[in-house]
PDB file of C-alpha atoms in Angstrom:
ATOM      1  CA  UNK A   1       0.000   0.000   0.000  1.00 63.00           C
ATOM      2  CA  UNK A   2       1.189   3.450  -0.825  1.00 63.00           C
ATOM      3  CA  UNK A   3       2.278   5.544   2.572  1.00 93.00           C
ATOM      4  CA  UNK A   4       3.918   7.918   4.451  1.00 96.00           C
ATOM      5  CA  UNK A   5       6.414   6.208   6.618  1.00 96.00           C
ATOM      6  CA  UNK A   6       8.236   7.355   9.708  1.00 96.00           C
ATOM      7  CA  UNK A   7      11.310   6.013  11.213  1.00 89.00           C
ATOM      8  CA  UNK A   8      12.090   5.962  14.325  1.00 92.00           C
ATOM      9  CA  UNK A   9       8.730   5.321  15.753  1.00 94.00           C
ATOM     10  CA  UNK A  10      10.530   6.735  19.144  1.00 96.00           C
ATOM     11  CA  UNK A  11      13.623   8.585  19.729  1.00 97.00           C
ATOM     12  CA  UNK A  12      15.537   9.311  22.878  1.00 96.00           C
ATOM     13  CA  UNK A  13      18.054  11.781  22.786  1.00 95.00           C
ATOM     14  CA  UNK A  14      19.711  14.376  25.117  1.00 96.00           C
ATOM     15  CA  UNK A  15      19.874  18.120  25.889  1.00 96.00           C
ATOM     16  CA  UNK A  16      22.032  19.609  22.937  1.00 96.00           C
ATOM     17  CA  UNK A  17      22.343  16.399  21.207  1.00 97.00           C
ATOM     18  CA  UNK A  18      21.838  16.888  17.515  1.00 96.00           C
ATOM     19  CA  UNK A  19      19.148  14.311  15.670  1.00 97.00           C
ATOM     20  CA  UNK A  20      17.884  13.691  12.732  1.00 97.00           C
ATOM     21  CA  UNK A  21      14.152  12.181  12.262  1.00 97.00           C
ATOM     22  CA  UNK A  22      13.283  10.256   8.598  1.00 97.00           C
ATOM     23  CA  UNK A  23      10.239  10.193   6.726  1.00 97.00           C
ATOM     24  CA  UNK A  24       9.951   8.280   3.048  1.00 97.00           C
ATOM     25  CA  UNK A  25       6.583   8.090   0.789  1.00 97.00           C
ATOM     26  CA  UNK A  26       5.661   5.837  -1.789  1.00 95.00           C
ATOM     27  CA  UNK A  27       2.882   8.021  -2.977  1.00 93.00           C
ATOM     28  CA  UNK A  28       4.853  10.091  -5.593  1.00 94.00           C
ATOM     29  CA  UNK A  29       3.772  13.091  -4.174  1.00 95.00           C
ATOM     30  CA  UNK A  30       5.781  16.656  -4.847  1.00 95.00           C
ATOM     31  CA  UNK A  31       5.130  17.919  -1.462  1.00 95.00           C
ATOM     32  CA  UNK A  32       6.118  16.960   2.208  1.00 96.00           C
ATOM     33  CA  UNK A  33       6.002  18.680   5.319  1.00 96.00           C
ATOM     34  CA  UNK A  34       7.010  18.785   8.758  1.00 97.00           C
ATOM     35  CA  UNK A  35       4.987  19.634  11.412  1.00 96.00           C
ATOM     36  CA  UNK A  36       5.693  19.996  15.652  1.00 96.00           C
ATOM     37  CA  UNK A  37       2.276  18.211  17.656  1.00 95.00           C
ATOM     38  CA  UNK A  38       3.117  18.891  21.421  1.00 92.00           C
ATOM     39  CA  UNK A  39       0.195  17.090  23.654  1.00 87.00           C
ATOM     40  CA  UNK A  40      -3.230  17.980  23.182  1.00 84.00           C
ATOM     41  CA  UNK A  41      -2.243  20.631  20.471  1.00 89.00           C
ATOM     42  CA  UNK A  42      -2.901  20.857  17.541  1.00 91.00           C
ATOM     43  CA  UNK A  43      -0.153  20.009  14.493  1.00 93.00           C
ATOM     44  CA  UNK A  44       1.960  22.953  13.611  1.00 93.00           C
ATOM     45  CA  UNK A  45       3.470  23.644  11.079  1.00 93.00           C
ATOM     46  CA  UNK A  46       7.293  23.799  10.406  1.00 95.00           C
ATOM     47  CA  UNK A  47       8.428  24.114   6.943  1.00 92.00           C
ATOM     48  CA  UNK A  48       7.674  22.184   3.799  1.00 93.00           C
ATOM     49  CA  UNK A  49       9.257  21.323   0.219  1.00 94.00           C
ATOM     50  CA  UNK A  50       7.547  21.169  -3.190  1.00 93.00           C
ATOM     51  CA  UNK A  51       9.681  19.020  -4.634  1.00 92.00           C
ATOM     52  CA  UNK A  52      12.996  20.900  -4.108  1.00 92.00           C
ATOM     53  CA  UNK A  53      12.152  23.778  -3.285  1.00 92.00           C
ATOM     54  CA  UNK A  54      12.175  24.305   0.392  1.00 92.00           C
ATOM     55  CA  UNK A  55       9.542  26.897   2.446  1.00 90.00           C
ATOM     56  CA  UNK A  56       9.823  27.364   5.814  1.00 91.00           C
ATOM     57  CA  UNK A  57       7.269  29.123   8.794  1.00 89.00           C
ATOM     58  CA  UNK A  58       8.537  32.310   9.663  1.00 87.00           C
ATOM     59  CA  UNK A  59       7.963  31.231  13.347  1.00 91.00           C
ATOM     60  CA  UNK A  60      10.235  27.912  12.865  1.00 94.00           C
ATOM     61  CA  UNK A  61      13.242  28.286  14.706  1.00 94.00           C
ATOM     62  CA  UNK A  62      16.749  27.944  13.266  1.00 94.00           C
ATOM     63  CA  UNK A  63      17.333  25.001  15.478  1.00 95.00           C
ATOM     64  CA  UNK A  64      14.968  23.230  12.702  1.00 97.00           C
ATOM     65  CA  UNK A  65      16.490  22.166   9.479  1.00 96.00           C
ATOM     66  CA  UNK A  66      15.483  19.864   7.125  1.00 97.00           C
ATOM     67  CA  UNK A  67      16.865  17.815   3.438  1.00 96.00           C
ATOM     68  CA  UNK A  68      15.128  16.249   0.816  1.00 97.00           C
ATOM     69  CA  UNK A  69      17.889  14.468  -1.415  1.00 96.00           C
ATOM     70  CA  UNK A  70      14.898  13.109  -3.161  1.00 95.00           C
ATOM     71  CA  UNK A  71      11.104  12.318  -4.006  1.00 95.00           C
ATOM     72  CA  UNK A  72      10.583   9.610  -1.592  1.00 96.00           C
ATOM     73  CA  UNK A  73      12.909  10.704   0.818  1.00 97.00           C
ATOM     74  CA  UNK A  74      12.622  14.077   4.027  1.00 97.00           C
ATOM     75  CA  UNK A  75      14.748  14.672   6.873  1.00 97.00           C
ATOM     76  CA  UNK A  76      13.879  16.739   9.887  1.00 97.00           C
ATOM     77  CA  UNK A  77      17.402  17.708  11.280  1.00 97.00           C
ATOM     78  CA  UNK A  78      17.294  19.299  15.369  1.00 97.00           C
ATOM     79  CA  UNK A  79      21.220  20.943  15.752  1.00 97.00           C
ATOM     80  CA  UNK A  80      21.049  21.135  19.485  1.00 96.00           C
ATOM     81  CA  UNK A  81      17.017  20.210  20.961  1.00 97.00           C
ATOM     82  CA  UNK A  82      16.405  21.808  24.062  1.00 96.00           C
ATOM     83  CA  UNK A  83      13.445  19.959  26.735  1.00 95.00           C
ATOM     84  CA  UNK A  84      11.229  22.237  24.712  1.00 95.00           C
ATOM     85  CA  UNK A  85      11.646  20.363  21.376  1.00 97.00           C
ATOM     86  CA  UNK A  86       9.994  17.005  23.101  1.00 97.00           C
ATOM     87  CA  UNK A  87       6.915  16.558  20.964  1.00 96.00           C
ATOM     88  CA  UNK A  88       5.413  14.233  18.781  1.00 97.00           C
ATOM     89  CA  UNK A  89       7.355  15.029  14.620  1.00 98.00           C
ATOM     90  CA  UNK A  90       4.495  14.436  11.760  1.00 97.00           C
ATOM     91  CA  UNK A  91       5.613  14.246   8.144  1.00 97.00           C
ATOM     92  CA  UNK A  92       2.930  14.999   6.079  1.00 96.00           C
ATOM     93  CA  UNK A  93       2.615  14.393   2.185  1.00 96.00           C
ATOM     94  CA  UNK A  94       0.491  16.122  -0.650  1.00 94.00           C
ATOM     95  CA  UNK A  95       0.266  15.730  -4.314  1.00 93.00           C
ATOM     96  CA  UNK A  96       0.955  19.450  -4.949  1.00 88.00           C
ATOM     97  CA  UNK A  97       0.874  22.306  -3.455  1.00 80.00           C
ATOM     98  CA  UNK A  98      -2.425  23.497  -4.241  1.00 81.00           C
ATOM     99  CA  UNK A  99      -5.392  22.852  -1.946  1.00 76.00           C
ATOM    100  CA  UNK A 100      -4.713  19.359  -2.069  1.00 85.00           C
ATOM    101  CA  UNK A 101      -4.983  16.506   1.042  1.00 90.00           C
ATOM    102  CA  UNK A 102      -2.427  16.095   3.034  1.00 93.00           C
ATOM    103  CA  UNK A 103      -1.768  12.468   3.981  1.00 95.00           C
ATOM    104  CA  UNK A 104       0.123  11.906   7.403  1.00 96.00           C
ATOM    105  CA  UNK A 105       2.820   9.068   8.805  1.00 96.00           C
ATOM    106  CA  UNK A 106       2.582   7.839  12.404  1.00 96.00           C
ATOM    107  CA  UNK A 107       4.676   9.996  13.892  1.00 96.00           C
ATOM    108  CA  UNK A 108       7.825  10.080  15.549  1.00 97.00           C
ATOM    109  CA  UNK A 109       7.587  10.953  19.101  1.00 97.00           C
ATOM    110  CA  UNK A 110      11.257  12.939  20.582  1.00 97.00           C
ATOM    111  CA  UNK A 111      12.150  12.736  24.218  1.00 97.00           C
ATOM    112  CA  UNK A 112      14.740  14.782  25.114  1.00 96.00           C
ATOM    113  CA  UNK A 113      16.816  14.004  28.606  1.00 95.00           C
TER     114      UNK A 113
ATOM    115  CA  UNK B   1      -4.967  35.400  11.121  1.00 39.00           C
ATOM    116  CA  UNK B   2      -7.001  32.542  10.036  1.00 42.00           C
ATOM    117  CA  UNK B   3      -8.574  30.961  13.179  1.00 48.00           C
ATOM    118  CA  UNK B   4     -10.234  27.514  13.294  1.00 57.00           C
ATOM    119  CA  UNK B   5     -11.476  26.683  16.166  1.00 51.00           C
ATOM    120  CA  UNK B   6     -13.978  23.848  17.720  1.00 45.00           C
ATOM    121  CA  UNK B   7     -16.445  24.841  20.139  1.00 48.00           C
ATOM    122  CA  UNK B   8     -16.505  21.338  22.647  1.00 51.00           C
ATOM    123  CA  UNK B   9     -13.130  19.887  23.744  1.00 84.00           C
ATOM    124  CA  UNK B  10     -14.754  16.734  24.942  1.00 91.00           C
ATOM    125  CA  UNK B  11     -17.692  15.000  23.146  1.00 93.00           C
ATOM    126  CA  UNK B  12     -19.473  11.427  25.162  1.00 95.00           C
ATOM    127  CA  UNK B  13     -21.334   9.602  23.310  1.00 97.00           C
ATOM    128  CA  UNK B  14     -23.053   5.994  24.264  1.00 97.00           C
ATOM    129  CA  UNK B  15     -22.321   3.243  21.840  1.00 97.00           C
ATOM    130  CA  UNK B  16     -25.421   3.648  18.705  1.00 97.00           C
ATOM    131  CA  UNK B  17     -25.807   7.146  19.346  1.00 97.00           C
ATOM    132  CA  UNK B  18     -24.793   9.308  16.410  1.00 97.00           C
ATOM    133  CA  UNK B  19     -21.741  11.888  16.923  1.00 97.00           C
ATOM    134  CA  UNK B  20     -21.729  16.033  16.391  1.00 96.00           C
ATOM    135  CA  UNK B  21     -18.836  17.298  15.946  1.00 96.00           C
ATOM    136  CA  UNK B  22     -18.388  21.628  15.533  1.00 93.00           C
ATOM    137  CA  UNK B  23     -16.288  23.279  13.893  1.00 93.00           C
ATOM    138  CA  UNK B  24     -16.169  27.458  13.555  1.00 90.00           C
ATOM    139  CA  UNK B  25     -13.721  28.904  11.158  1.00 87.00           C
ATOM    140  CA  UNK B  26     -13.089  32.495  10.632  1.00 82.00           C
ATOM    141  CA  UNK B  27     -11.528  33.305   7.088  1.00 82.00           C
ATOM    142  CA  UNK B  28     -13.718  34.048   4.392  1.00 80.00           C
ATOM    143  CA  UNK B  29     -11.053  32.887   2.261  1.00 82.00           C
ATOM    144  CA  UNK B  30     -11.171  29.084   2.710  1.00 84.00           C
ATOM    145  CA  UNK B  31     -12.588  27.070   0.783  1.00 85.00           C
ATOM    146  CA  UNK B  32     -11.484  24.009   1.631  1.00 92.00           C
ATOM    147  CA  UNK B  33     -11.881  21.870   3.953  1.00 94.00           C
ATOM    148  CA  UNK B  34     -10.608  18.289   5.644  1.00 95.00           C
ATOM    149  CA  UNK B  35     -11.376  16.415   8.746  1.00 97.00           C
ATOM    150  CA  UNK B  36      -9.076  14.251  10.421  1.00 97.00           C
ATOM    151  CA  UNK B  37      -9.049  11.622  13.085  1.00 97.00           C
ATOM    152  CA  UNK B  38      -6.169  11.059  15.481  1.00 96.00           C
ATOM    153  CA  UNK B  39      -5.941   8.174  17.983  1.00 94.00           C
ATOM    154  CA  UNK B  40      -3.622   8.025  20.524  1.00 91.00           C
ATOM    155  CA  UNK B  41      -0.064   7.617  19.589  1.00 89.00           C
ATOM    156  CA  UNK B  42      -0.533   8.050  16.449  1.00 92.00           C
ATOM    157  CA  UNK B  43      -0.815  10.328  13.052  1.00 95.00           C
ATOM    158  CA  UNK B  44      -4.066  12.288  11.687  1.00 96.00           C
ATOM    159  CA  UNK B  45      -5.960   9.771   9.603  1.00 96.00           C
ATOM    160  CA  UNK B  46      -8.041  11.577   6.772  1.00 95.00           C
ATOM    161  CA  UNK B  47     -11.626  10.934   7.242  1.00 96.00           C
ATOM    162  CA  UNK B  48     -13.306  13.424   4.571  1.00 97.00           C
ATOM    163  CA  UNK B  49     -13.185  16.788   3.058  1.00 96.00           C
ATOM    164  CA  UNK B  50     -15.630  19.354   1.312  1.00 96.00           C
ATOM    165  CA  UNK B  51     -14.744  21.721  -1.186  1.00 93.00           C
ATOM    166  CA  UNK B  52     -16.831  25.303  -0.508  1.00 91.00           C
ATOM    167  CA  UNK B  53     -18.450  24.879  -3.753  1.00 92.00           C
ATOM    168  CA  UNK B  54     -21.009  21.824  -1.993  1.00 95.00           C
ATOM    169  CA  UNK B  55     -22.974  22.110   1.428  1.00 96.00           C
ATOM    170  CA  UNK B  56     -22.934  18.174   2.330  1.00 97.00           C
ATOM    171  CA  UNK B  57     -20.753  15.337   1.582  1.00 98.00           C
ATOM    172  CA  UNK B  58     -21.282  11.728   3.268  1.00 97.00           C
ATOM    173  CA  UNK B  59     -18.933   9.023   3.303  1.00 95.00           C
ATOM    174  CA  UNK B  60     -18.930   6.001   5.382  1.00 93.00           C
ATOM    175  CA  UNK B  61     -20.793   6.500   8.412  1.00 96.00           C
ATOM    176  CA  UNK B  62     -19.723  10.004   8.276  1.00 98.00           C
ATOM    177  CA  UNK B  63     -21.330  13.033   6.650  1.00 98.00           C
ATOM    178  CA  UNK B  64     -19.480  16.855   6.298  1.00 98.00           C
ATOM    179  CA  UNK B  65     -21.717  19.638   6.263  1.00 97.00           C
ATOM    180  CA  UNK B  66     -20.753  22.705   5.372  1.00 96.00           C
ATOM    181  CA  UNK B  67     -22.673  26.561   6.116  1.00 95.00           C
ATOM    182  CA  UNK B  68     -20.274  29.340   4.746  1.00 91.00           C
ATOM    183  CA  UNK B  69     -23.004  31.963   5.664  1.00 92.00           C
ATOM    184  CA  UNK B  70     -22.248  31.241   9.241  1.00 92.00           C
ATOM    185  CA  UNK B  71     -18.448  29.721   8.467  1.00 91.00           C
ATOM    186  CA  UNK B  72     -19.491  26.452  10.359  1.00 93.00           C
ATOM    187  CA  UNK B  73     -18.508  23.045   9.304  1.00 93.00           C
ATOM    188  CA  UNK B  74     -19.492  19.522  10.974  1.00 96.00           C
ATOM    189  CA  UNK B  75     -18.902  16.378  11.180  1.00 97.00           C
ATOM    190  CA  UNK B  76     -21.490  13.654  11.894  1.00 98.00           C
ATOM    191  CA  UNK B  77     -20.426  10.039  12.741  1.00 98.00           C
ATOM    192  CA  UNK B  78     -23.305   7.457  12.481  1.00 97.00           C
ATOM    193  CA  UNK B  79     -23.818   4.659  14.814  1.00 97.00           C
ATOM    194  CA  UNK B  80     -20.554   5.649  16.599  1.00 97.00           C
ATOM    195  CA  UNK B  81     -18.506   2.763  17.799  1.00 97.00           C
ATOM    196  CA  UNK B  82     -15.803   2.123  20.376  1.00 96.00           C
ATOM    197  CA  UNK B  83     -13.282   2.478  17.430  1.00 96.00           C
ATOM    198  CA  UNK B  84     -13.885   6.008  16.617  1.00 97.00           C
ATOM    199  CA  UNK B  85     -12.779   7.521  19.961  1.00 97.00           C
ATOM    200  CA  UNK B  86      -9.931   9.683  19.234  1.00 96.00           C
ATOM    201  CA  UNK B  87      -9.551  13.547  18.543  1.00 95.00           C
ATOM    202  CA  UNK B  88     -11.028  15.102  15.672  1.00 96.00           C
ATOM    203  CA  UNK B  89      -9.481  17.825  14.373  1.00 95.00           C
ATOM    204  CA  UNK B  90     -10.874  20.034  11.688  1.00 95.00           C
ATOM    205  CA  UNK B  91      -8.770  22.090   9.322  1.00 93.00           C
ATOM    206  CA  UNK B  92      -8.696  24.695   6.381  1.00 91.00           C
ATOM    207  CA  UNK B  93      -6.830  25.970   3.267  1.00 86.00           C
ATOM    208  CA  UNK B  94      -7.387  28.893   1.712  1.00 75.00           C
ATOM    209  CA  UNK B  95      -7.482  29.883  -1.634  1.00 68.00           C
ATOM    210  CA  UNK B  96      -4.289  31.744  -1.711  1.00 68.00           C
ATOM    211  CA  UNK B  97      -2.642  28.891  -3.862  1.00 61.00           C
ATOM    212  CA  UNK B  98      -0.335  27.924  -0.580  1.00 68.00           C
ATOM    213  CA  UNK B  99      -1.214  24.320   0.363  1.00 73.00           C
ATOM    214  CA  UNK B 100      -1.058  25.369   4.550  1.00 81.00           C
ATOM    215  CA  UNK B 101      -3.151  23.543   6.837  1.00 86.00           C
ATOM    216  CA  UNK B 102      -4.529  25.168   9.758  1.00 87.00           C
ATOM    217  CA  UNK B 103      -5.859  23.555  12.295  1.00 90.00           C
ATOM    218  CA  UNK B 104      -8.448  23.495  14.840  1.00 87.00           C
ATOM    219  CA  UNK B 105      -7.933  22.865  18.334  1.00 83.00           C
ATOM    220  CA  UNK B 106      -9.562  19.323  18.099  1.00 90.00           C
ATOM    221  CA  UNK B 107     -12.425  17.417  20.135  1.00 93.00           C
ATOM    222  CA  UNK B 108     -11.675  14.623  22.136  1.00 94.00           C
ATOM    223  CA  UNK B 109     -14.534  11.735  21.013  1.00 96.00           C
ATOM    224  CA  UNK B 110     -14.993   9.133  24.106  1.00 96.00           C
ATOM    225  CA  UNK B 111     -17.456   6.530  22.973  1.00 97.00           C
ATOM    226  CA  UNK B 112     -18.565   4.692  25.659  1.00 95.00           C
ATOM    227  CA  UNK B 113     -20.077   1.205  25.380  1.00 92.00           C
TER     228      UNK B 113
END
């Protein structure tokens, strides 16, 4: 089945400890996007990329980076997460960019000692 | 800003009993529109969506209506079942061209049996 996968499924990491969070997608789609889901929030937002071009939320903080080397494939890179950046990571895809459905992995929920 | 926002937190429903769930936007400007489903631990699911050019669209047990006179969208669940407890969230684009979802502050569904 087409799908937006996530891995890890959990990830541990320390104070100031840089990580780096995968998501891949057999859909085909041009778009994917990373959003921040802290508990009993709602999903925000943090930047997306139609195909390679990358957009990011003016509110995202530099701490956030992210790749995509290619279709399938989007990277959520945290230089140095502080106990503020624990939260659950959704990667999100969508065909294009234009009022189109955005289709969502599992998640991959960050702890940060 | 855009604002989409739900007007219950918490919804209880017996087991049979059909579901209501609100939904108030604020931009004039959207005009489209997706509900999603989130369980615990895991990502949105996409239940259904409505374009602003119909007032009603039913899918499986579910039915989106739509009143843009009063920017108020719903989502009805028939003959709920222990399986669709999770949060609902509602959320909009607008018809800027930019694919952004934003979300409401989601309802918590209990169903209890």
């Amino acid at each position: 089945d087409a799908m937006v996968i996530q891995n890890p499924r959990y990830q541990v990491t320390q104070f100031g400890k840089p990580v780096t969070l995968s998501c891949s997608q057999t859909l085909n789609h041009n778009v994917m996007y990373w959003y921040q889901q802290k508990s009993s929030q709602a999903p925000k937002l943090l930047f997306h990329y139609y195909d390679k071009d990358f957009n990011n939320e003016a509110d995202t903080p530099d701490n956030f980076q992210s790749r995509r080397p290619n279709t399938s494939f989007c990277f959520l890179d945290i230089r140095s997460p502080g106990l503020g950046d624990a939260a659950m990571y959704l990667c999100a895809t969508s065909r294009t960019q234009y009022q189109e459905t955005q289709y969502f992995g599992p998640g991959t929920r960050l702890l940060v000692l | 800003g855009e604002s989409v926002g739900l007007h219950l937190p918490t919804l209880s429903v017996q087991e049979g009993d059909n579901s209501i769930i609100n939904c108030a936007y604020s931009n004039s400007a959207s005009d489209y529109f997706i509900w999603y489903k989130q369980e615990s631990g895991k990502g949105p699911q996409f239940i259904i969506d409505i374009r602003s050019n119909m007032d009603k669209r039913q899918g499986q047990r579910v039915t989106v209506l739509l009143n843009k006179t009063v920017k108020h969208l719903s989502l009805q669940i028939a003959a709920t079942q222990p399986g669709d407890s999770a949060v609902y969230f509602c959320a909009e684009i607008d018809q800027t061209g930019a694919n952004n979802l934003f979300f409401g502050t989601g309802t918590r569904l209990t169903v209890i049996p």
